[in-house]
Coordinates of C-alpha atoms in Angstrom, one line a residue:
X1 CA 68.4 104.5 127.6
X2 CA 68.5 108.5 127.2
X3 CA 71.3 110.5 125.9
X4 CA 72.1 111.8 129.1
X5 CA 72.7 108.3 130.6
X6 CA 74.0 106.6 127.7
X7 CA 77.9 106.7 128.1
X8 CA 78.3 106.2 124.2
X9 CA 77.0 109.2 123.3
X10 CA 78.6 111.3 126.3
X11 CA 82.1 110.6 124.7
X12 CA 81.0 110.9 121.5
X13 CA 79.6 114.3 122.1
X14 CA 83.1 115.1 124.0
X15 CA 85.4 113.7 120.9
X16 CA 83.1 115.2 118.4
X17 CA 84.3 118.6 119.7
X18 CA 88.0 117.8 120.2
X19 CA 88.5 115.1 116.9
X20 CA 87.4 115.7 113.4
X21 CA 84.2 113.4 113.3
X22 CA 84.5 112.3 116.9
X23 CA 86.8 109.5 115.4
X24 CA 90.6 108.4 114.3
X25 CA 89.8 106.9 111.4
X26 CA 86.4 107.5 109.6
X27 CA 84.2 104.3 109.4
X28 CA 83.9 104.4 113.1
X29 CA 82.0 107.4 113.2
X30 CA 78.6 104.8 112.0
X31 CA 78.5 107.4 109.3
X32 CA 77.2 105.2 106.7
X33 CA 74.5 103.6 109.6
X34 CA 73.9 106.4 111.2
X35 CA 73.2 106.0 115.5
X36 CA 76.1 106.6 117.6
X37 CA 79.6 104.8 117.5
X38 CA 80.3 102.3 120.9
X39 CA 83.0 103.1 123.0
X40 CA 84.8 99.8 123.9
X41 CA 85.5 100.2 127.5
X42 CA 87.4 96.4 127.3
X43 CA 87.7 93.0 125.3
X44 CA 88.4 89.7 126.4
X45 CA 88.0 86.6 123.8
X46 CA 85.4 86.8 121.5
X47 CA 83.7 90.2 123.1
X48 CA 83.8 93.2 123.9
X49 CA 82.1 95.5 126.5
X50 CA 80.7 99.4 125.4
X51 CA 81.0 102.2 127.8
X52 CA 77.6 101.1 129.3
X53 CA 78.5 97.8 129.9
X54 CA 77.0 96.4 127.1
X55 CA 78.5 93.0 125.8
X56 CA 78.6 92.3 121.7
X57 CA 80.3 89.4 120.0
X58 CA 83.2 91.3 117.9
X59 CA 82.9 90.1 114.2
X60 CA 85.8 93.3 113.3
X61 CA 88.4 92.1 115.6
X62 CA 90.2 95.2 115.2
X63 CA 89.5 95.0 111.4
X64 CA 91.5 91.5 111.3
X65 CA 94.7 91.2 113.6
X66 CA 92.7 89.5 116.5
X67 CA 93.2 86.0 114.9
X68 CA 93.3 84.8 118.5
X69 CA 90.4 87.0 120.3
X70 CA 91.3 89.1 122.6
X71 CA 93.8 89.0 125.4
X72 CA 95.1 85.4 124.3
X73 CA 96.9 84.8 127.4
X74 CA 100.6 83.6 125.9
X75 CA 100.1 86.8 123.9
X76 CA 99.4 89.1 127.0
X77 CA 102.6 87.1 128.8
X78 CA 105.1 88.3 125.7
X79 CA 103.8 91.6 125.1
X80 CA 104.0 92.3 129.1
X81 CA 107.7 90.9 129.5
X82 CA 108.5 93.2 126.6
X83 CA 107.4 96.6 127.8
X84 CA 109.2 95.9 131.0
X85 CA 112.4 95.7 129.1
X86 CA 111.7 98.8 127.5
X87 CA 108.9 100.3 125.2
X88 CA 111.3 101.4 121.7
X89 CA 115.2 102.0 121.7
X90 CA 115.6 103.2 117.6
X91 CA 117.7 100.2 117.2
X92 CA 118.2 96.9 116.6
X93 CA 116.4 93.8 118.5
X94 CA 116.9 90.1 118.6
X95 CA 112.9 89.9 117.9
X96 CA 112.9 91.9 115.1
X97 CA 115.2 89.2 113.6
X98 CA 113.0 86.6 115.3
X99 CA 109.6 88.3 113.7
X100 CA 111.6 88.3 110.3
X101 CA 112.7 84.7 110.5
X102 CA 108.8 83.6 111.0
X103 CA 107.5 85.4 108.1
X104 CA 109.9 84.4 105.9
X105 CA 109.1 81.0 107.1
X106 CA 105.8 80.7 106.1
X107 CA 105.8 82.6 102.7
X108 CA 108.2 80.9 100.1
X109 CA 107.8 84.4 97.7
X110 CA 109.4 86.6 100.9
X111 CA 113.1 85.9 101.1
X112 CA 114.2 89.4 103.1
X113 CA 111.6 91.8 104.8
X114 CA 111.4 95.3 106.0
X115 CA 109.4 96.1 108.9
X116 CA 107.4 99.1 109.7
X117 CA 104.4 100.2 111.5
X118 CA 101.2 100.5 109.4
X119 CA 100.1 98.9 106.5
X120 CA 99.5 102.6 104.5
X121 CA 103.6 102.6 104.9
X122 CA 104.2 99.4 103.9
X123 CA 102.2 99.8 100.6
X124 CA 103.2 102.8 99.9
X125 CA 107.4 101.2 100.3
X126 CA 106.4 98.9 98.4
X127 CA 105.3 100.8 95.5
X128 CA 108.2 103.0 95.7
X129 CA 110.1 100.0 95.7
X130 CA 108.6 98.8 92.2
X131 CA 109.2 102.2 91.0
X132 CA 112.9 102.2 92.1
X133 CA 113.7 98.4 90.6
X134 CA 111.7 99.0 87.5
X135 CA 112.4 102.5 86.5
X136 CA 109.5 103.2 85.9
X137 CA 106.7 105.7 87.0
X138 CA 103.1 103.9 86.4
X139 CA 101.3 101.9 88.6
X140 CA 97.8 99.7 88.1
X141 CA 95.7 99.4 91.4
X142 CA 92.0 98.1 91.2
X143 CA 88.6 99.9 92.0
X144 CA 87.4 98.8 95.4
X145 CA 91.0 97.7 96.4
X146 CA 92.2 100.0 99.4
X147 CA 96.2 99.9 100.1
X148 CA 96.3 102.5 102.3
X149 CA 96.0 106.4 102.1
X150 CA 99.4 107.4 100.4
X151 CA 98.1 110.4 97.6
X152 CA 99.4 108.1 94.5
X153 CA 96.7 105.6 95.7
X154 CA 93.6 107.4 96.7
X155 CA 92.4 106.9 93.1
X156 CA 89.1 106.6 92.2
X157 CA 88.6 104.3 89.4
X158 CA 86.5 105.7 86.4
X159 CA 84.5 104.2 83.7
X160 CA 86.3 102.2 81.0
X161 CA 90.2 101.7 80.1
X162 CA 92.9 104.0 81.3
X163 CA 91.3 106.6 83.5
X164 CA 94.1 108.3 85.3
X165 CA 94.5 111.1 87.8
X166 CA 91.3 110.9 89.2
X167 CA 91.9 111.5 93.2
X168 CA 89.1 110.6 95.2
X169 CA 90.5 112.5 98.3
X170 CA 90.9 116.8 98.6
X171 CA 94.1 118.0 99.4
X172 CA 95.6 115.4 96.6
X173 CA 97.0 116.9 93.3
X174 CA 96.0 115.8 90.3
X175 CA 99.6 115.5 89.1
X176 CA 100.5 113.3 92.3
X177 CA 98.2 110.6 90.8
X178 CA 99.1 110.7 87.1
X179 CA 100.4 107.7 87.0
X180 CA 98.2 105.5 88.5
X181 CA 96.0 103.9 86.6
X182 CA 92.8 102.1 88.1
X183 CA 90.9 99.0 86.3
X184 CA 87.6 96.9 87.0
X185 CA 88.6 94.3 89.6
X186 CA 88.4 90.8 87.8
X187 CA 88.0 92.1 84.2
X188 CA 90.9 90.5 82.1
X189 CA 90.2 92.4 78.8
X190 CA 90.8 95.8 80.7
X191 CA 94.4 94.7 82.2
X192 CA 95.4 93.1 78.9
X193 CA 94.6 96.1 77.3
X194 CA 96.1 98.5 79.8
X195 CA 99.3 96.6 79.3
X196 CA 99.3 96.2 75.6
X197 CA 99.1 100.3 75.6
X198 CA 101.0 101.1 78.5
X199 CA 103.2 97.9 78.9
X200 CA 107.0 99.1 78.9
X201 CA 105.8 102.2 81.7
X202 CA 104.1 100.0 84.3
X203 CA 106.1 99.3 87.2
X204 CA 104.0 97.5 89.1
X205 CA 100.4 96.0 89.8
X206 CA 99.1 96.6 93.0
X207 CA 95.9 94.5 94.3
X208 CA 94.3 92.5 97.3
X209 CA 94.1 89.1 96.3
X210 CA 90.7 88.7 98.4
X211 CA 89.5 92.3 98.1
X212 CA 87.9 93.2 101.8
X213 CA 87.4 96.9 101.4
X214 CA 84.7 96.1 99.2
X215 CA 83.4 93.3 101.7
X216 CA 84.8 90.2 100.7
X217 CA 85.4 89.7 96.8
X218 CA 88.1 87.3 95.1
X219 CA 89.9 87.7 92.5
X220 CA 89.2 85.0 89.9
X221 CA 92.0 82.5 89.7
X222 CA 92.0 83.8 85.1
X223 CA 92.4 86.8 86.1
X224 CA 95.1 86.4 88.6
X225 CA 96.8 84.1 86.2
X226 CA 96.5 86.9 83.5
X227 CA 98.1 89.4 85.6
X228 CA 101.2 87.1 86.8
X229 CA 101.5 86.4 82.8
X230 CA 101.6 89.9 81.8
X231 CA 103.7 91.1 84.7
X232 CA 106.2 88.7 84.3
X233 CA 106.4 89.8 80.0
X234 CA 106.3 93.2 80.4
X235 CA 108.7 93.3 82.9
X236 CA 106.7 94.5 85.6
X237 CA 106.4 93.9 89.3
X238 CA 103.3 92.1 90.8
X239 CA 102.6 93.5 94.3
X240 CA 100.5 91.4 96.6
X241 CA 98.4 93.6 99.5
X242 CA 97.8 91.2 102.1
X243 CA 97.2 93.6 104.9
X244 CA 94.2 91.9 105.5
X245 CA 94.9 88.5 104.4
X246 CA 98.2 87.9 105.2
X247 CA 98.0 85.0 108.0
X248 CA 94.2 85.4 108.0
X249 CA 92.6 83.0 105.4
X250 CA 95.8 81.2 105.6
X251 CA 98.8 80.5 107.3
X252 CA 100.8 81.1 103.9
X253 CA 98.5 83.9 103.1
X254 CA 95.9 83.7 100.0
X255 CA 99.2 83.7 97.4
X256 CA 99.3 80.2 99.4
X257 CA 95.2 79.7 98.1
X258 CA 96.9 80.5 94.7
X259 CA 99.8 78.8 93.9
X260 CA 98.0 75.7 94.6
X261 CA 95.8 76.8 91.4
X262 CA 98.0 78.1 89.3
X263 CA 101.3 75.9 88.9
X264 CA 104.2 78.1 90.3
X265 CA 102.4 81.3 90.9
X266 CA 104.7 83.7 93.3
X267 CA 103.8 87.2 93.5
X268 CA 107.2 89.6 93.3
X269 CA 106.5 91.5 96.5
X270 CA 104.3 91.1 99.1
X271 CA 102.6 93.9 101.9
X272 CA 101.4 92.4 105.6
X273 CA 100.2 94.3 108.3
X274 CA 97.1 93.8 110.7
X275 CA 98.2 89.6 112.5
X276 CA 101.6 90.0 111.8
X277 CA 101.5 92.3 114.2
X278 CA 98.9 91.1 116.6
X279 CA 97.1 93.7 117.1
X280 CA 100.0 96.2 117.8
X281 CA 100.8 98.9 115.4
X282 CA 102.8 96.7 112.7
X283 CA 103.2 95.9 109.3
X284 CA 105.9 94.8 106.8
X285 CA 106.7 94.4 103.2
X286 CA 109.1 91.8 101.9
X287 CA 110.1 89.8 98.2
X288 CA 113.1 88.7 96.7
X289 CA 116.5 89.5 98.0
X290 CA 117.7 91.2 94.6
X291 CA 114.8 93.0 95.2
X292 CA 115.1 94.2 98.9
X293 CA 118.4 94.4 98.8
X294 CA 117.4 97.6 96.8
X295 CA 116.2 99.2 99.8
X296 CA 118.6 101.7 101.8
X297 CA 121.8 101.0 103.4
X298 CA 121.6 98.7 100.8
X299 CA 120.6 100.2 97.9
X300 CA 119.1 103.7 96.4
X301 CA 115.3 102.9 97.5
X302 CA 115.3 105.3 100.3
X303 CA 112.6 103.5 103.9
X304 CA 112.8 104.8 107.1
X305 CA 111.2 104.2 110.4
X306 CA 112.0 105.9 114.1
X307 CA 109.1 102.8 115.4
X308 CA 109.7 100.4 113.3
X309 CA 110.5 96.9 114.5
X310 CA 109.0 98.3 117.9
X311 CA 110.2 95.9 120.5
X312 CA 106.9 95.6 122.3
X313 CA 104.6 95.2 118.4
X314 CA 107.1 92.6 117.6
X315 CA 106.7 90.8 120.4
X316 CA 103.1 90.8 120.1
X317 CA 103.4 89.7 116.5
X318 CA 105.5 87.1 117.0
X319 CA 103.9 85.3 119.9
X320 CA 100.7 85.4 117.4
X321 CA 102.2 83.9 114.7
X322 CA 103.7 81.0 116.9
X323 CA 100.1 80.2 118.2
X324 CA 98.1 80.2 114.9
X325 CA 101.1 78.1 113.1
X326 CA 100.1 75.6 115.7
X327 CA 98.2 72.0 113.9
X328 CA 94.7 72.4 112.9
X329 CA 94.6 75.5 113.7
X330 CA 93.4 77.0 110.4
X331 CA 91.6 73.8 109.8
X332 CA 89.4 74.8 113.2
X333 CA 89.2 78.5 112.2
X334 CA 87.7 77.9 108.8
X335 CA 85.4 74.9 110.1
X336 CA 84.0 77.9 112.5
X337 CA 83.6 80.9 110.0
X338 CA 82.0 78.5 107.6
X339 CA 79.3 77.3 110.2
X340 CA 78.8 81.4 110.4
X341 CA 78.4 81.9 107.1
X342 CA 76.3 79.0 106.0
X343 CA 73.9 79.7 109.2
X344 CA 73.4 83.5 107.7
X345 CA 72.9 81.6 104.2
X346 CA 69.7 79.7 105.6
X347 CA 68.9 81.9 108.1
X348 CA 68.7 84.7 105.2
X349 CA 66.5 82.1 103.4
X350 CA 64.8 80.6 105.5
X351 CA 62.9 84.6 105.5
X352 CA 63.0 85.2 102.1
X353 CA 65.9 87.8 102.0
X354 CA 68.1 88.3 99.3
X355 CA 71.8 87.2 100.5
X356 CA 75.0 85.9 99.6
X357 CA 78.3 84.9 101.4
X358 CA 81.9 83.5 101.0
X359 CA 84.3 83.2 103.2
X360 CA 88.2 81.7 103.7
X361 CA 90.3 81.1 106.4
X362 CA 89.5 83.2 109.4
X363 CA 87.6 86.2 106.6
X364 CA 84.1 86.4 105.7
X365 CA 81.7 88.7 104.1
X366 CA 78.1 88.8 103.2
X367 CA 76.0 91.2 100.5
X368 CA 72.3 92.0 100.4
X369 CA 72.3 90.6 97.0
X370 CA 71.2 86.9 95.3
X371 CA 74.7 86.4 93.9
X372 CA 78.2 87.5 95.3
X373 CA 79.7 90.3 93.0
X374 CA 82.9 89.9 91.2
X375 CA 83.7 93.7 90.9
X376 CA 83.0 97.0 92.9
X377 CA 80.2 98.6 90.4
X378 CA 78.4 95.4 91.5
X379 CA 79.0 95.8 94.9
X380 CA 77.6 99.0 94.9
X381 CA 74.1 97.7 93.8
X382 CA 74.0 96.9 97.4
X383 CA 70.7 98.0 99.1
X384 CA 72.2 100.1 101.7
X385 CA 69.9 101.6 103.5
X386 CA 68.8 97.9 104.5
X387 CA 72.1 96.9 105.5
X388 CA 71.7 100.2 107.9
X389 CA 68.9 98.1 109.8
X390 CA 70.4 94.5 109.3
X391 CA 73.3 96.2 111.4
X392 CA 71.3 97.7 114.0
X393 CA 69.3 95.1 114.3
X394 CA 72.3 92.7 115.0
X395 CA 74.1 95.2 117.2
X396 CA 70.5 96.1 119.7
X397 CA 71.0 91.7 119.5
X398 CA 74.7 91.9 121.0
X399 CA 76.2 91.3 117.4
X400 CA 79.2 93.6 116.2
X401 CA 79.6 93.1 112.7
X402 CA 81.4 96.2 111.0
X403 CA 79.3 99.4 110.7
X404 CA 79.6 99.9 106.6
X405 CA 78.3 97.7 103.9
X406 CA 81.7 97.8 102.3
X407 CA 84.0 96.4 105.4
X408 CA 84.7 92.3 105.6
X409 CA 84.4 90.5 108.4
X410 CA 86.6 88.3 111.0
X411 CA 86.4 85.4 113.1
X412 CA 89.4 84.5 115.8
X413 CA 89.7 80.9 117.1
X414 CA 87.9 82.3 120.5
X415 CA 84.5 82.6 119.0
X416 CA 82.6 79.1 120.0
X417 CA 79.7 77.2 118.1
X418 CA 77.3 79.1 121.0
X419 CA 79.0 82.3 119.9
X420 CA 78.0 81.3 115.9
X421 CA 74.5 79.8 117.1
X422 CA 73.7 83.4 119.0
X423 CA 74.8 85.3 115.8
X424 CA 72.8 83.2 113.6
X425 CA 69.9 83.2 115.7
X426 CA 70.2 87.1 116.2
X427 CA 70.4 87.3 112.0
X428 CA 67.4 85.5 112.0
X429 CA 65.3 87.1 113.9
X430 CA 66.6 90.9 111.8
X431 CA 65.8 89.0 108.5
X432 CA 62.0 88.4 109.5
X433 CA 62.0 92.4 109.4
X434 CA 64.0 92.9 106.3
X435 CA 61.7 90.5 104.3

């Protein structure tokens, strides 16, 4: 196909002169693969179609909310009897209550939850939440943990204890991010040390339990246990980012995968976005009443929303959660996305290629490398120019996994063993050139 028939590149030719990049938000631009960005034209189940009519099996499902594929039909049935009622009012619904009810539910740590409309807002509530209970000013995130783009947490971690103010973005003020102080994911001398020097200032720690902005990496159940220890000593407030987890490797979330490890772990609040809502702009954060009763009317935390608790997301988000909190249905999900990864795992050597993989729940990632990293400075010994043509290998094959090395991956309950067996099949024909 030329580039004066191939409909991808027309409109990304026509948005590169209208939109910074030719894209809304920056990984879909194939910058780090380089080629040209697919335009989905439409999606139904496991696929989608590109503007050429091109069919791929979609391993971002919208970067996670599509627990269910695409156009689940009870899903398409609420969302369509809610935008005939009325698209937003700016006030209160019965399904915002309803939505609220069915979190709560399902996580034992969320008594009371605000709801908003992206997961950047909810973090970045959250934190000011902390800040507001506590008092206090510092905050600990994680390098290669991503909680959104609110200034005080595009951080860029540095070498060693205690590197503050570092912003990894222009336009952010050093001063904005003086408090935030960023450690080694899974390193449990560096948060022991962090607190024993900063303990009484910290308001909160900040991390994804399963980080999937640096593919897929867990954090150790030690170090998890470490934090909730010194959190709960020093006072400070352990803040759970399951934007991407929440409802995705779990029905209870991975604090569910935790507290079955550690005896009566509970982290203090907790950040969801991405199924809650479906795949409708839609995201929440929630804790403790004492604690969210805080929040304004109530309290002096001040969070506000003109779309939040929009009555058409919320009824997307709550007809998704009622279908996934069905039996089995996790048990089903997981049984799928580990016949994905453990294909790639023999396929990968079966040719002689370097490659590891984990996976929970409905999440997945893989790395160019013989043993899965426990930290970002390892991911980052990732051969990526190889990745670049494992991905375009897949994708010329009718596989869309996500276009940067760093970005995890998702499986809904629509993808079938054929689906997995294509994928696998499709890997292991790429790997024969990568080895």
């Amino acid at each position: 196909m030329t580039p004066s028939t191939d409909r991808n590149q027309q409109l990304f030719d026509r948005a590169r002169a209208l939109i910074p990049g030719g894209v809304n938000s920056p990984v879909r631009a194939f910058r780090a693969v380089g080629g040209t960005p697919r335009f989905v034209q439409r999606a139904e189940g496991a696929y989608f179609w590109d503007a050429n009519g091109q069919r791929y099996i979609d391993y971002i499902g919208s970067w996670g909310p599509m627990i269910l594929g695409h156009g689940h039909p009870a899903v398409l049935e609420a969302v369509q009897r809610a935008a005939r009622d009325g698209f937003s009012f700016g006030a209160p619904t019965e399904r915002e209550v309803e939505l609220a009810e069915e979190i709560v539910r399902h996580l034992p740590a969320v008594e009371m939850v605000r709801l908003v409309s992206s997961g950047t807002e909810a973090a970045m509530s959250a934190i000011r939440l902390a800040r507001g209970a506590t008092g206090r000013s510092r905050i600990i995130k994680f390098e290669g943990c991503y909680h959104g783009h609110a200034d005080a947490l595009l951080v860029k971690a540095g070498s060693g204890l205690a590197t503050f103010g570092h912003p990894t973005s222009a336009g952010v003020p050093p001063e904005v991010v003086q408090h935030t102080l960023v450690l080694e994911y899974n390193n449990e001398a560096q948060i022991e040390a962090a607190f024993a020097q900063h303990g009484s200032e910290i308001a909160c720690v900040v991390i994804e339990p399963i980080a999937g902005n640096m593919n897929f990496v867990r954090a150790e159940i030690p170090f998890m246990r470490k934090i909730r220890e010194l959190c709960t000593n020093h006072g400070a407030l352990l803040v759970f980012d399951e934007v991407m987890t929440g409802f995705r490797v779990a029905l209870g979330g991975a604090q569910n995968l935790y507290s079955r490890q550690i005896p009566g772990f509970r982290p203090d609040l907790t950040v969801l976005g991405k199924v809650i809502g479906g795949g409708m702009p839609l995201a929440a954060f929630g804790g403790p009443r004492a604690l969210m009763e805080q929040l304004a009317p109530l309290g002096p935390v001040y969070q506000a929303g003109t779309l939040s608790g929009n009555p058409v997301a919320t009824a997307c988000g709550l007809a998704t959660l009622k279908e996934i909190a069905r039996p089995r249905f996790f048990h089903a999900l997981a049984e799928r996305t580990r016949a994905l990864v453990e294909g790639l795992k023999a396929a990968a050597a079966a040719e002689g290629v370097a490659f590891s993989a984990d996976c929970e729940g409905g999440m997945f990632g893989f790395f160019l490398l013989p043993h899965l990293p426990a930290n970002y400075g390892a991911v980052m010994k990732s051969d990526s120019p190889r990745f670049g043509r494992l991905f375009h290998g897949l994708l010329d094959r009718g596989v869309y996994i996500a276009p940067a090395l760093y970005e995890a991956g998702f499986v809904s309950s629509a993808h079938s063993a054929q689906d997995i067996e294509e994928t696998v099949a499709a890997a292991r024909a790429v790997f024969k050139s990568l080895g």
